[in-house]
Amino acid sequence: MSDFDCRYDAYRHRAEDALRKHLSKAGEPWQDDQIPSMLAEAMRYSLFAGGKRLRPVMLLAAFGMPEEPLNDALPFAAAIEMIHTYSLIHDDLPAMDNDDMRRGKKTSHKIFGEGMAILAGDALLNRAFELMAESSAERAQLAMAEIARLAGPRGMIGGQAADLAMENSAPDMNMVRYIQRHKTSDLFIAAIKAGSILAGKDEYAIAAAEQYALHYGLAFQITDDLLDIEGFQGVFGKSTGKDAKAGKMTWPAVAGVAQARRDAEKETALALEASAALGNSADFFAALAQMVLGRVK
Ligand code: GRG
C-alpha cells in the first residue's frame, strides 16, 4: 500500500468509527429506541452503503495527521458525511434526479418509500447539526457556521436549485460554473475549511484550502458528468446517460466532451498548485487531486 492509501484508509476508518458512534444501535450514545426503527434503518442504510468518505477524509486531513488524537474533528467529520448523504438521498428522489441506484445499491426511496427517504435525509441533516452544536472544541461554532453556509441556500442547496431550474435552458458556461461550484465544490470547501479552522490554521492556509477544494470540486464534477456520458453503470454505481435525457446543463453539454476533458485537467492542475500551501498535508492533497481524472466511480 502506498503512503497515500495508508493515510486515506486511516482517516476513513476514523470517520467510519465516528459515524458508528454517533448513529449507533441501542445501548450506545444515540439510542435507536428513541427514534422509530424504520427511520433509524433508513438513515443507516444510506450512511453505510459504501461511500468513498471523501469529505470526512478531507476534513480530517486538513485537521491533522492520522496518528494524532483528532478528537475535536471527528464529530465534524461524521456530520459532513451525514450532510453529504442526506443530499444524495434527496437528489435521488423522483422529484429531483429520479435515480434507482446509488453507491451500487437501490436508492433509499426504492427501499423505504419516498416519504421515509425524505425523512431519513431530513433526520441526517438535523443529526449533523446536533452533533456539531454539542462540540466543546475551540472554534467549533466558527466551523459549524462555515458548514451551514456552504451546505445551505448560498451554497450546495443554491447550486442544486439552479441545476433544477436550468433544465432544458440555453447553454450558458457561467451558469454551469455557478451550478458546479455550489452543488459540488461547496461541500468539499466546507470540509477542508472546517478541518483547517478547528486546527487553528491561519487565514493564508485557510484561503489555500478553499482554492484547492474549489478546483478539486470542479474537476470532480466535470469528471462525474463525463462518467454519466461514458461510464459503465456497474462500475459507476448509478445509472448513466441520464443528464442528456433530463436536459441538464452540464459542463460537457455546454463545452463539448473534448473541452470538458481539457477543463477537468486544468482544474486538477489548479488544485495541485493550491495543494502546495497545505503544509504537511500537501502531498496527501496533491495525490488526492491526481486521482480525480482517473475516477471510475
Ligand atoms: C434540500 C430537498 C433538498 C435537496 C438537497 C443539495 C442536494 C439536494 C443535492 C446535492 C447535489 C449533488 C448530489 C451533487 C453532486 C455531488 C456528487 C458528484 C456527489 C457524489 O459524491 P461522491 O462520489 O459519492 O463522493 P460517494 O457515494 O462516494 O459518497
PDB file of N, CA, C and O in Angstrom, residues 7 61 65 201 205 208 274-285:
ATOM      1  N   ARG A   7      -2.715   6.466   4.494  1.00  0.00           N
ATOM      2  CA  ARG A   7      -3.240   7.635   5.216  1.00  0.00           C
ATOM      3  C   ARG A   7      -4.742   7.794   4.943  1.00  0.00           C
ATOM      4  O   ARG A   7      -5.521   8.082   5.852  1.00  0.00           O
ATOM      5  N   ALA A  61      -7.851  15.288   7.192  1.00  0.00           N
ATOM      6  CA  ALA A  61      -6.500  15.551   6.673  1.00  0.00           C
ATOM      7  C   ALA A  61      -6.135  17.026   6.840  1.00  0.00           C
ATOM      8  O   ALA A  61      -4.969  17.361   7.043  1.00  0.00           O
ATOM      9  N   MET A  65      -2.551  14.819  11.410  1.00  0.00           N
ATOM     10  CA  MET A  65      -2.054  13.534  10.910  1.00  0.00           C
ATOM     11  C   MET A  65      -2.887  12.402  11.523  1.00  0.00           C
ATOM     12  O   MET A  65      -3.396  12.538  12.643  1.00  0.00           O
ATOM     13  N   LYS A 201      -5.627  26.920  11.931  1.00  0.00           N
ATOM     14  CA  LYS A 201      -4.734  27.381  10.851  1.00  0.00           C
ATOM     15  C   LYS A 201      -4.939  28.878  10.590  1.00  0.00           C
ATOM     16  O   LYS A 201      -6.004  29.431  10.850  1.00  0.00           O
ATOM     17  N   ALA A 205      -3.476  29.815   5.074  1.00  0.00           N
ATOM     18  CA  ALA A 205      -3.652  28.363   4.900  1.00  0.00           C
ATOM     19  C   ALA A 205      -5.129  28.060   4.600  1.00  0.00           C
ATOM     20  O   ALA A 205      -5.439  27.206   3.756  1.00  0.00           O
ATOM     21  N   ALA A 208      -5.840  28.970   0.967  1.00  0.00           N
ATOM     22  CA  ALA A 208      -5.277  27.972   0.045  1.00  0.00           C
ATOM     23  C   ALA A 208      -6.154  26.721   0.042  1.00  0.00           C
ATOM     24  O   ALA A 208      -6.410  26.113  -1.016  1.00  0.00           O
ATOM     25  N   ALA A 274      -2.645  24.728  -5.663  1.00  0.00           N
ATOM     26  CA  ALA A 274      -3.080  25.200  -4.333  1.00  0.00           C
ATOM     27  C   ALA A 274      -2.635  24.246  -3.233  1.00  0.00           C
ATOM     28  O   ALA A 274      -2.382  24.667  -2.101  1.00  0.00           O
ATOM     29  N   SER A 275      -2.494  22.961  -3.562  1.00  0.00           N
ATOM     30  CA  SER A 275      -2.156  21.969  -2.525  1.00  0.00           C
ATOM     31  C   SER A 275      -0.769  22.225  -1.933  1.00  0.00           C
ATOM     32  O   SER A 275      -0.486  21.844  -0.805  1.00  0.00           O
ATOM     33  N   ALA A 276       0.106  22.899  -2.693  1.00  0.00           N
ATOM     34  CA  ALA A 276       1.480  23.135  -2.232  1.00  0.00           C
ATOM     35  C   ALA A 276       1.510  23.922  -0.923  1.00  0.00           C
ATOM     36  O   ALA A 276       2.455  23.793  -0.145  1.00  0.00           O
ATOM     37  N   ALA A 277       0.440  24.723  -0.673  1.00  0.00           N
ATOM     38  CA  ALA A 277       0.428  25.558   0.542  1.00  0.00           C
ATOM     39  C   ALA A 277      -0.239  24.847   1.721  1.00  0.00           C
ATOM     40  O   ALA A 277      -0.545  25.486   2.725  1.00  0.00           O
ATOM     41  N   LEU A 278      -0.459  23.543   1.598  1.00  0.00           N
ATOM     42  CA  LEU A 278      -1.226  22.864   2.652  1.00  0.00           C
ATOM     43  C   LEU A 278      -0.345  22.133   3.676  1.00  0.00           C
ATOM     44  O   LEU A 278      -0.733  21.091   4.232  1.00  0.00           O
ATOM     45  N   GLY A 279       0.834  22.667   3.899  1.00  0.00           N
ATOM     46  CA  GLY A 279       1.709  22.202   4.985  1.00  0.00           C
ATOM     47  C   GLY A 279       2.040  20.726   4.880  1.00  0.00           C
ATOM     48  O   GLY A 279       2.326  20.211   3.787  1.00  0.00           O
ATOM     49  N   ASN A 280       1.972  20.017   6.032  1.00  0.00           N
ATOM     50  CA  ASN A 280       2.365  18.604   5.983  1.00  0.00           C
ATOM     51  C   ASN A 280       1.291  17.693   5.369  1.00  0.00           C
ATOM     52  O   ASN A 280       1.447  16.475   5.325  1.00  0.00           O
ATOM     53  N   SER A 281       0.198  18.325   4.879  1.00  0.00           N
ATOM     54  CA  SER A 281      -0.805  17.546   4.139  1.00  0.00           C
ATOM     55  C   SER A 281      -0.712  17.821   2.641  1.00  0.00           C
ATOM     56  O   SER A 281      -1.546  17.327   1.873  1.00  0.00           O
ATOM     57  N   ALA A 282       0.295  18.615   2.215  1.00  0.00           N
ATOM     58  CA  ALA A 282       0.403  19.000   0.798  1.00  0.00           C
ATOM     59  C   ALA A 282       0.465  17.763  -0.110  1.00  0.00           C
ATOM     60  O   ALA A 282      -0.266  17.672  -1.107  1.00  0.00           O
ATOM     61  N   ASP A 283       1.320  16.802   0.239  1.00  0.00           N
ATOM     62  CA  ASP A 283       1.480  15.609  -0.620  1.00  0.00           C
ATOM     63  C   ASP A 283       0.186  14.801  -0.666  1.00  0.00           C
ATOM     64  O   ASP A 283      -0.195  14.264  -1.699  1.00  0.00           O
ATOM     65  N   PHE A 284      -0.461  14.711   0.486  1.00  0.00           N
ATOM     66  CA  PHE A 284      -1.711  13.939   0.539  1.00  0.00           C
ATOM     67  C   PHE A 284      -2.759  14.562  -0.372  1.00  0.00           C
ATOM     68  O   PHE A 284      -3.388  13.878  -1.193  1.00  0.00           O
ATOM     69  N   PHE A 285      -2.937  15.896  -0.262  1.00  0.00           N
ATOM     70  CA  PHE A 285      -3.958  16.555  -1.083  1.00  0.00           C
ATOM     71  C   PHE A 285      -3.560  16.558  -2.564  1.00  0.00           C
ATOM     72  O   PHE A 285      -4.429  16.494  -3.435  1.00  0.00           O
TER      73      PHE A 285
END
